[in-house]
CSV table of C-alpha atoms in Angstrom, one decimal:
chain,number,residue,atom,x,y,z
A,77,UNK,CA,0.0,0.0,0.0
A,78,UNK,CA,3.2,2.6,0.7
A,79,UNK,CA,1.9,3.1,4.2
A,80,UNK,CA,4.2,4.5,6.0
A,81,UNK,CA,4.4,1.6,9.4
A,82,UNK,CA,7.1,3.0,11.4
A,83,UNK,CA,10.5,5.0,11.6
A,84,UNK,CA,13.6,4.2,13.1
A,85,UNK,CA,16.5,6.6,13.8
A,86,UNK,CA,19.9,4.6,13.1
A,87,UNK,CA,22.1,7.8,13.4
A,88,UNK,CA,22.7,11.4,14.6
A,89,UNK,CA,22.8,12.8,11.3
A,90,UNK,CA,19.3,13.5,9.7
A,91,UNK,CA,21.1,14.3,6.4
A,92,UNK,CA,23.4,11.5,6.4
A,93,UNK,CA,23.1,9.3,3.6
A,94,UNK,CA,23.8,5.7,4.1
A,95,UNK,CA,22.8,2.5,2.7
A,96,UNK,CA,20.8,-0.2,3.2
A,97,UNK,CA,20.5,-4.2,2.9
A,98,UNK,CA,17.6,-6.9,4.0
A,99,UNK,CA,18.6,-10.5,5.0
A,100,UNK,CA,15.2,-12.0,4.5
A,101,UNK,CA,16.9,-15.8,5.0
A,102,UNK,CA,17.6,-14.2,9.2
A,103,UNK,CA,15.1,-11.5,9.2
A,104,UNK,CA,17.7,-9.0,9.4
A,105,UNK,CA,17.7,-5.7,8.4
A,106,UNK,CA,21.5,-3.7,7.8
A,107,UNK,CA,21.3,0.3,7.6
A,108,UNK,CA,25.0,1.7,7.7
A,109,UNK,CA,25.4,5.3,9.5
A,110,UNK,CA,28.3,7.1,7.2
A,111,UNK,CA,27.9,10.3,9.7
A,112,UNK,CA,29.3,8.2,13.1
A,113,UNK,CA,31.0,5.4,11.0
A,114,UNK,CA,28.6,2.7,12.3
A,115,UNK,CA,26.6,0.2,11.2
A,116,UNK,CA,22.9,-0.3,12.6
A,117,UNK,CA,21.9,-4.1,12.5
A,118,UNK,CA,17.8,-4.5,13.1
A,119,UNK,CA,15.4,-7.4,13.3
A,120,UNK,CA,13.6,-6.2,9.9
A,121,UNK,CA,10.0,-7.3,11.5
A,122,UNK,CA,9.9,-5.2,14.9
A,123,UNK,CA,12.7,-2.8,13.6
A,124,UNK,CA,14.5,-4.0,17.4
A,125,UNK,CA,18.4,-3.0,17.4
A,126,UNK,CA,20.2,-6.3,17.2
A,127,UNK,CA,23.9,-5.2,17.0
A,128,UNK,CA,25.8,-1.9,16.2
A,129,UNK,CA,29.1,-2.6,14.5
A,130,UNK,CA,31.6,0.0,14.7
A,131,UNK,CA,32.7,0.6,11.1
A,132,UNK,CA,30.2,1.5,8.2
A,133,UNK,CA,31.1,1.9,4.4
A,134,UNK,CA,30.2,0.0,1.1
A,135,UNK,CA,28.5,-2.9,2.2
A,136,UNK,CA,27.0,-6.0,0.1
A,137,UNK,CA,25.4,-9.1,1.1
A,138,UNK,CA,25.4,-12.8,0.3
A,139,UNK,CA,22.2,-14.3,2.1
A,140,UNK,CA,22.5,-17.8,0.8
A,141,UNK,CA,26.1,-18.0,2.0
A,142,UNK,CA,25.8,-15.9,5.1
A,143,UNK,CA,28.3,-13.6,4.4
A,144,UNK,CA,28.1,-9.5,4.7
A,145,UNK,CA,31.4,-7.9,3.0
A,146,UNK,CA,31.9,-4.1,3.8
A,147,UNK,CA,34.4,-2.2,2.4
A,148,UNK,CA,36.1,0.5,5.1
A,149,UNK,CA,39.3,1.8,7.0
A,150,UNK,CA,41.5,0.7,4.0
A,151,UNK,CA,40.4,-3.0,3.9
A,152,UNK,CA,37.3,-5.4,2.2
A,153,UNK,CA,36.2,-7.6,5.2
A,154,UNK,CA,33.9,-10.6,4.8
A,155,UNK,CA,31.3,-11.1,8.4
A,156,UNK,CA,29.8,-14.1,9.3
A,157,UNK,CA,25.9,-13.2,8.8
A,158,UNK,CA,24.8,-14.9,12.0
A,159,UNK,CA,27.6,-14.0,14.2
A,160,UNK,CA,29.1,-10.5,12.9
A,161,UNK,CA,32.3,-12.1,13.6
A,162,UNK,CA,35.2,-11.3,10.7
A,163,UNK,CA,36.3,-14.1,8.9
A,164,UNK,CA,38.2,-12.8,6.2
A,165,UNK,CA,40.2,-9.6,5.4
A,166,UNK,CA,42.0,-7.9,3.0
A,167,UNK,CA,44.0,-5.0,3.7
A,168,UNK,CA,44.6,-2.4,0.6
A,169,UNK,CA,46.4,0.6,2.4
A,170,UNK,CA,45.0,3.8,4.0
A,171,UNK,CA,44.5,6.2,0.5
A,172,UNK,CA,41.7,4.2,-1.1
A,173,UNK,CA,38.4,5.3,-1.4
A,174,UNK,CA,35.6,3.3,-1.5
A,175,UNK,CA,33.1,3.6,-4.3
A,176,UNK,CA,30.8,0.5,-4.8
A,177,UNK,CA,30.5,-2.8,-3.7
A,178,UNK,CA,29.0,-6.3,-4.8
A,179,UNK,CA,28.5,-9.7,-4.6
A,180,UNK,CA,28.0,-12.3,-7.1
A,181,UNK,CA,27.2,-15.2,-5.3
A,182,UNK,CA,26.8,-18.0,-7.8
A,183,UNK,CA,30.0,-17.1,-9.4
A,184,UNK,CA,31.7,-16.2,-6.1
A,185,UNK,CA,33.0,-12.9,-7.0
A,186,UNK,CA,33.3,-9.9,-5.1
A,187,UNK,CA,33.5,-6.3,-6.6
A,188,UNK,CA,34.7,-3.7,-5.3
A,189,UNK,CA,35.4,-0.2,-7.0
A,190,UNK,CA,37.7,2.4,-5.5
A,191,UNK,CA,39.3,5.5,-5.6
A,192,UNK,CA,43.5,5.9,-4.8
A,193,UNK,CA,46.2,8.1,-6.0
A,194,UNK,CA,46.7,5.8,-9.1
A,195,UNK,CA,43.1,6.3,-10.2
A,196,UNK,CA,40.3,4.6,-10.4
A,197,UNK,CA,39.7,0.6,-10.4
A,198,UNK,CA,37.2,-2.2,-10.4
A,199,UNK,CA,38.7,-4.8,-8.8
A,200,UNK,CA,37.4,-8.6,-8.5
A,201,UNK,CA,37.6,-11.0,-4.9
A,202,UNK,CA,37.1,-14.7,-4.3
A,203,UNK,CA,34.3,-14.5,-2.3
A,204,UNK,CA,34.7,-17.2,0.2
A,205,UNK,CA,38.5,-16.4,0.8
A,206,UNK,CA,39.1,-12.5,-0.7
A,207,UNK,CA,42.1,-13.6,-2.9
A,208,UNK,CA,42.5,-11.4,-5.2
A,209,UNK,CA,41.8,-12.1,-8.6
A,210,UNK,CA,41.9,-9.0,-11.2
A,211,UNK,CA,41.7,-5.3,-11.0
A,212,UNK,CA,41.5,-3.3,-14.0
A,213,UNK,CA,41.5,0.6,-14.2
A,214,UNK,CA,38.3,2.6,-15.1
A,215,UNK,CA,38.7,5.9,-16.7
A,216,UNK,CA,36.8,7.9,-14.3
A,217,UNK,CA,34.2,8.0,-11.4
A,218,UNK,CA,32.0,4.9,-10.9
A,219,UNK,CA,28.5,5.6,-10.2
A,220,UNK,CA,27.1,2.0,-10.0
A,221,UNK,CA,27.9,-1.4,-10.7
A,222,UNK,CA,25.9,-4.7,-11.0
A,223,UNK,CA,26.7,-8.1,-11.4
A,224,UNK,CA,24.8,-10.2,-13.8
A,225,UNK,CA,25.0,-13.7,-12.6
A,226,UNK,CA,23.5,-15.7,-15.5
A,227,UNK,CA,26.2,-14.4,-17.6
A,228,UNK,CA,29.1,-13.6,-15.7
A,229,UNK,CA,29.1,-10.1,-16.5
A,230,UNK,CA,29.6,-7.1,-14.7
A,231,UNK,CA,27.4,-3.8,-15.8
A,232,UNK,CA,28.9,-0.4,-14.4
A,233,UNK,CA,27.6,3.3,-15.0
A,234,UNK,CA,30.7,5.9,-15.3
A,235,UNK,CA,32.3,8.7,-16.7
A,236,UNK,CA,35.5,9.7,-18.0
A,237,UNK,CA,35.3,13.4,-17.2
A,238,UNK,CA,33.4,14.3,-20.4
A,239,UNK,CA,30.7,11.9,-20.8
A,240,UNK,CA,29.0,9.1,-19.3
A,241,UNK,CA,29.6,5.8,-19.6
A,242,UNK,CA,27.9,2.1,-19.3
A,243,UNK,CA,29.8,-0.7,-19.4
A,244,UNK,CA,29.5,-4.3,-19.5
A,245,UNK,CA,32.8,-6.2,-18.5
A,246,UNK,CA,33.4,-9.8,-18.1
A,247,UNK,CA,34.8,-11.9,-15.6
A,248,UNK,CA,38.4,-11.1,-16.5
A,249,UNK,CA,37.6,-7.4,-16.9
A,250,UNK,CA,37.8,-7.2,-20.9
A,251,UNK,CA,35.3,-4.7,-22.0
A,252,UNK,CA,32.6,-6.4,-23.8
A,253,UNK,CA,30.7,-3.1,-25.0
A,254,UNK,CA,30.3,0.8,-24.0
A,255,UNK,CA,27.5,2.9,-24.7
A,256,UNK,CA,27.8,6.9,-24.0
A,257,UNK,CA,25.5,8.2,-21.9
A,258,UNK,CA,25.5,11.4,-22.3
A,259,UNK,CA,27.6,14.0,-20.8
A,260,UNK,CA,29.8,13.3,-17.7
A,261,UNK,CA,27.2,15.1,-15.7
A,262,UNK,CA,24.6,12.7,-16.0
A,263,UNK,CA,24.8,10.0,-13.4
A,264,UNK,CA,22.9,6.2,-14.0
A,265,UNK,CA,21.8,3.4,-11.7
A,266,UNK,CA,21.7,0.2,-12.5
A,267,UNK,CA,18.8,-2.6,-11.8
A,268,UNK,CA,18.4,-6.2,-12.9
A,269,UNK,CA,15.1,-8.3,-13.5
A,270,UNK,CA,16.3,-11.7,-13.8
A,271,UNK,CA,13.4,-13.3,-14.9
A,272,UNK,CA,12.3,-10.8,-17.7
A,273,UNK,CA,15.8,-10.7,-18.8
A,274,UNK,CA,15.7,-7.1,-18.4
A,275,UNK,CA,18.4,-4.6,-17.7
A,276,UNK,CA,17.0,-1.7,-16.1
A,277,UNK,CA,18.9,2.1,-16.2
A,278,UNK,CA,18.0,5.2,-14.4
A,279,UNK,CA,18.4,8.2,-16.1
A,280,UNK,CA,19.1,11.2,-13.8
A,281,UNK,CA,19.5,13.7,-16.8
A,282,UNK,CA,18.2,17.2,-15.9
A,283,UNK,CA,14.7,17.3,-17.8
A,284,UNK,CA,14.9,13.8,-19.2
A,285,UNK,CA,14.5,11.3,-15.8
A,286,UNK,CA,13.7,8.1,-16.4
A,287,UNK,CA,14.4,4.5,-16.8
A,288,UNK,CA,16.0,3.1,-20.1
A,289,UNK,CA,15.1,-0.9,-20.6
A,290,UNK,CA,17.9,-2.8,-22.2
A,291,UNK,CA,18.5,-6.5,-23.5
A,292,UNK,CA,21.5,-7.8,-21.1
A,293,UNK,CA,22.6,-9.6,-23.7
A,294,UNK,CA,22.9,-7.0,-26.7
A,295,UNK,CA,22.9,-3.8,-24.9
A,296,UNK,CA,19.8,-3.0,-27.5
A,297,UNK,CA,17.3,-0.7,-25.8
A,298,UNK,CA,13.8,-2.0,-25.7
A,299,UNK,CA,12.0,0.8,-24.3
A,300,UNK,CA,12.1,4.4,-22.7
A,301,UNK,CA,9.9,5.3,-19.7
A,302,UNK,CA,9.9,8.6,-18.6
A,303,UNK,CA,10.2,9.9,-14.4
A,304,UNK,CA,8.4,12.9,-13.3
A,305,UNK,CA,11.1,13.3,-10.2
A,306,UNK,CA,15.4,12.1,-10.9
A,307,UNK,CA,15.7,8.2,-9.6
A,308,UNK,CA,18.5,8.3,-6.7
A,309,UNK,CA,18.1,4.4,-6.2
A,310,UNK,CA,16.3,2.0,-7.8
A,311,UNK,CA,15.6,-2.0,-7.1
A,312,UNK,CA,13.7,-4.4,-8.6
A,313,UNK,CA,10.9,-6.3,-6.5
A,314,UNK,CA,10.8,-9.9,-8.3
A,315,UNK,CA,7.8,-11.0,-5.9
A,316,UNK,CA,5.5,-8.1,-7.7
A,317,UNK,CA,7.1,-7.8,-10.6
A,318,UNK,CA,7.7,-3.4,-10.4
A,319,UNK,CA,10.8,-1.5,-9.9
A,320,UNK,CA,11.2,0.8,-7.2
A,321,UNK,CA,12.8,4.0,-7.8
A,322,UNK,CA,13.4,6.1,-5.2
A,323,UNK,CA,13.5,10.1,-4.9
A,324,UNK,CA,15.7,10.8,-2.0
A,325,UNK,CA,15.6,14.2,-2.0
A,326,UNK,CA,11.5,15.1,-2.5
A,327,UNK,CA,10.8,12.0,-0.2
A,328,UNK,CA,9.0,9.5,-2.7
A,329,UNK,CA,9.3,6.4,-4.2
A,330,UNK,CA,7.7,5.7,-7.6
A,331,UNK,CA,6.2,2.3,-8.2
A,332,UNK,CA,7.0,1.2,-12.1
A,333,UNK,CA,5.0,-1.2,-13.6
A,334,UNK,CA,7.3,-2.2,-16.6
A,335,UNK,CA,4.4,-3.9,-18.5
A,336,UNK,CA,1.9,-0.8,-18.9
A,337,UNK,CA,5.3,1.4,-19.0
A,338,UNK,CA,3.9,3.6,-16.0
A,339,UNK,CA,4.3,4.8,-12.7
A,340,UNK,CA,1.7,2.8,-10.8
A,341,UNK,CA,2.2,4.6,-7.5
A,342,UNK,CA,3.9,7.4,-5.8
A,343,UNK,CA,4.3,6.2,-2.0
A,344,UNK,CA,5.6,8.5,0.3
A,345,UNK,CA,8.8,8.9,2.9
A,346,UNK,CA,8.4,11.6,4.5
A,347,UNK,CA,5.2,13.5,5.9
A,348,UNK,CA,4.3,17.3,6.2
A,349,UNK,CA,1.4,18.6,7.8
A,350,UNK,CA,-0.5,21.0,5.8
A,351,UNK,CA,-3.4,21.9,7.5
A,352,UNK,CA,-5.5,20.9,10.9
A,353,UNK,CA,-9.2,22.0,11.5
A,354,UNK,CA,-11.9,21.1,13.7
A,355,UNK,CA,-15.6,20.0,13.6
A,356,UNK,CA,-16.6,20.4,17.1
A,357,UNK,CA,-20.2,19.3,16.2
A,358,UNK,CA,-19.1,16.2,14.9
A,359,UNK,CA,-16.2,15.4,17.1
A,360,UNK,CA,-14.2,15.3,13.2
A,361,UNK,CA,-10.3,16.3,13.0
A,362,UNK,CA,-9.2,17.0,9.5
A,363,UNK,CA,-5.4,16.4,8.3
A,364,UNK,CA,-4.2,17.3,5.2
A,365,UNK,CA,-0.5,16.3,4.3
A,366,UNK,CA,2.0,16.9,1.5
A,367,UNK,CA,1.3,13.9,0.1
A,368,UNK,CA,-2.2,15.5,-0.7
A,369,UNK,CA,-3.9,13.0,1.5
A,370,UNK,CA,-7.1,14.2,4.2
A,371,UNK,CA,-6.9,12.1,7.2
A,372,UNK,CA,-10.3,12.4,9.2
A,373,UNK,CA,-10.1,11.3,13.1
A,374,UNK,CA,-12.3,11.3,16.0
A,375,UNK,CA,-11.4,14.2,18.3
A,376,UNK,CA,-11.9,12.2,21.2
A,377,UNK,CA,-9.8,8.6,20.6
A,378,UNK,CA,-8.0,9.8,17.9
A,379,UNK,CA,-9.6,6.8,15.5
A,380,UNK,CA,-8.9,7.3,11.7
A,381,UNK,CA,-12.7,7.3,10.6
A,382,UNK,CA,-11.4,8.2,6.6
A,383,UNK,CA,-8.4,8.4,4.3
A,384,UNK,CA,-9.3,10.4,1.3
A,385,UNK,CA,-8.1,12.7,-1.1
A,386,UNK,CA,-7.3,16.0,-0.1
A,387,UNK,CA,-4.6,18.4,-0.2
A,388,UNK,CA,-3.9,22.1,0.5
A,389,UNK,CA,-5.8,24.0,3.0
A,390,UNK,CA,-8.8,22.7,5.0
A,391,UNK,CA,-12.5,24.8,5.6
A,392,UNK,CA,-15.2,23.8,7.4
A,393,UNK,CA,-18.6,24.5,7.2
A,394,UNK,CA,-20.6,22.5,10.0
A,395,UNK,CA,-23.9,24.1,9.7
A,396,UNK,CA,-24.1,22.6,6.1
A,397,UNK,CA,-22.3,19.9,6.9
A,398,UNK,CA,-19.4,20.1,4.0
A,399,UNK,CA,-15.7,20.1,4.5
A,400,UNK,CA,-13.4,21.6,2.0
A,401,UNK,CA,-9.6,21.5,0.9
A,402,UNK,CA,-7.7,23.0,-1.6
A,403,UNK,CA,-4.8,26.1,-2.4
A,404,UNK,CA,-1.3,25.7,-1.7
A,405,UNK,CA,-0.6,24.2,-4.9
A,406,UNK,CA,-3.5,22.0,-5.6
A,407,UNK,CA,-5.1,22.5,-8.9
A,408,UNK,CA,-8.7,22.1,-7.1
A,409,UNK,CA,-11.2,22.8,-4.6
A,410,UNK,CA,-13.3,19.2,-3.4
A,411,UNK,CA,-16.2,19.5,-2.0
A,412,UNK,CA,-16.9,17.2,1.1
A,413,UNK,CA,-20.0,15.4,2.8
A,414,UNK,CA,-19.0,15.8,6.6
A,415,UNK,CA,-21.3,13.1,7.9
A,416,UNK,CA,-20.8,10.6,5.1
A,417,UNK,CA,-17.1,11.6,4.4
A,418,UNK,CA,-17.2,11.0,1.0
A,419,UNK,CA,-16.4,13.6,-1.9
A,420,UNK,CA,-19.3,15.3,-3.7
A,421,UNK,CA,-17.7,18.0,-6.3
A,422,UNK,CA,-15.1,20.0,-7.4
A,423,UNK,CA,-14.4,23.2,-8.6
A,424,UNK,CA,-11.4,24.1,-11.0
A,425,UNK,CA,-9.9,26.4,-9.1
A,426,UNK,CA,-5.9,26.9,-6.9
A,427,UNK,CA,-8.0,29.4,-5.1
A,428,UNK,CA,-8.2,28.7,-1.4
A,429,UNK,CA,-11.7,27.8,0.5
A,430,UNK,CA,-13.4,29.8,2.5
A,431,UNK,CA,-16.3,28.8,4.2
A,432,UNK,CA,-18.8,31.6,5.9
């Protein structure tokens, strides 16, 4: 539904900006904290703290083989997923910065992309042991980097200073093909859907957002569907069969239903409050949010007697018995029974109500 069902504060920095990763095989859910270099651990059900591990950076996860590999304080460690005891390490000096991390479990490869005074690399891991096994140079900046199991490829989103770049390496780090982006400016993400055999790119190009659909296998494009808001994130749900693309910074998250090539929903992160009157005759408490929802409660216990559409500013007119909402950006005035709480009209108008 995109209900909202609870918060959790994992660190002291509102603004920070970490990462997560979901364990569904232990029910655990990982959220690292870049602003007091920890990492949260939580059961993912209750949202209880579990553990707090002292280091947080790139962090990828391999449920099946109950592993979680982080990347931080020079080295690539590998945890024991029930334990969150290190069992493998892998020490690369103090200069690196890291970039992106990821697993390929069937093929047991790590990845790991970093930053040092040499440049920048992708560089490949044994998974079970963190031998290394290739590092190649890049020619700029990664911005994201998926592994593509079924093949044994590698995609990765980049530039070279003066445009972008997608890549598709394989296991030994030969390029297999590169497509330009675009200027070096516009920064891709990368999702997978397995199943369809789709290869899913987020466009965050100033006035063209969107997500690009390719064929993994020839790079061809096989369709174009256009984002009203630029994707900072996206994942693909295999159990519903959408892509999630999330809008960090205006606090949504689209739902894309690749089939009909639209946006299905718009769920929200993060709630304002917009308004709050008061029908005294009818013990009614109206809420109107920025996510242009009306919430109507009981004054008295606080029950949620209606969820309905509604956004802007809120009038009441008890003696008629109709509610209204509307200004502050919405492109309508709607009418509203008060005892029935239902809508009953509309007027085309950003005005905002006044009831006398």
């Amino acid at each position: 539904s995109g209900e909202v069902l609870d918060v959790v504060i994992t660190g002291p920095d509102p603004y920070g900006e970490g990462d997560l990763a979901v364990d569904t095989i232990r029910n655990r859910l990982y959220a690292v904290n870049p602003d007091d270099n920890t990492t949260t651990i939580l059961d993912a059900s209750s949202l209880a703290v579990v553990e707090k591990l002292q280091i947080a950076g790139q962090l990828a996860l391999d449920e099946e083989g109950g592993r979680v590999y982080i990347a931080a304080s020079g080295g690539l460690r590998s945890l024991d997923a029930s334990t969150y005891e290190v069992v493998g390490q892998v020490f690369m000096g103090y200069s690196p910065r890291f970039l992106a991390l990821a697993v390929d479990a069937e093929n047991d490869r790590v990845y790991l992309a970093y930053e040092d005074q040499d440049g920048y690399f992708l560089a490949q891991y044994d998974a079970a042991t963190l031998a290394p096994l290739v590092a190649y140079a890049l020619p700029g900046r990664i911005y994201d980097l998926l592994p593509d199991p079924k093949r044994g490829q590698v995609y990765v989103t980049l530039d070279d200073g003066e445009r972008g770049l997608f890549w598709t390496l394989d296991d030994d780090g030969s390029l297999v093909d590169e497509q330009v982006l675009g200027e070096w400016t516009n920064r891709a993400l990368l999702a997978l859907d397995p199943e369809g055999d789709r290869l899913l790119l987020g466009r965050d190009i100033y006035g063209d957002y969107g997500i690009t659909v390719l064929d993994p296998g020839t790079g061809r494009e096989l369709d174009n569907l256009p984002l009203d808001q630029a994707p900072n994130g996206l994942v693909w749900d295999g159990a519903s069969g959408r892509l999630l693309a999330s809008h960090t910074y205006v606090h949504q998250v689209s739902v894309v239903d690749l089939e009909s090539g639209k946006v299905a929903a718009v769920w929200p992160t993060a709630l304002d409050l917009v308004d709050l009157e008061l029908d005294a005759g009818r013990g009614h408490l109206y809420i109107t949010d920025s996510a242009g929802r009306l919430r109507v409660l009981d004054s008295e216990s606080d029950v949620v007697l209606a969820w309905l559409a509604g956004e802007g500013r809120i009038s009441v007119d008890s003696p008629h018995g109709r509610l209204y909402t509307g200004g502050r950006g919405a492109s309508q005035v709607r009418v509203f029974d008060s005892d029935r709480l239902q809508q009953t009209g509309e007027i085309e108008t950003r005005a905002v109500p006044v009831a006398d």
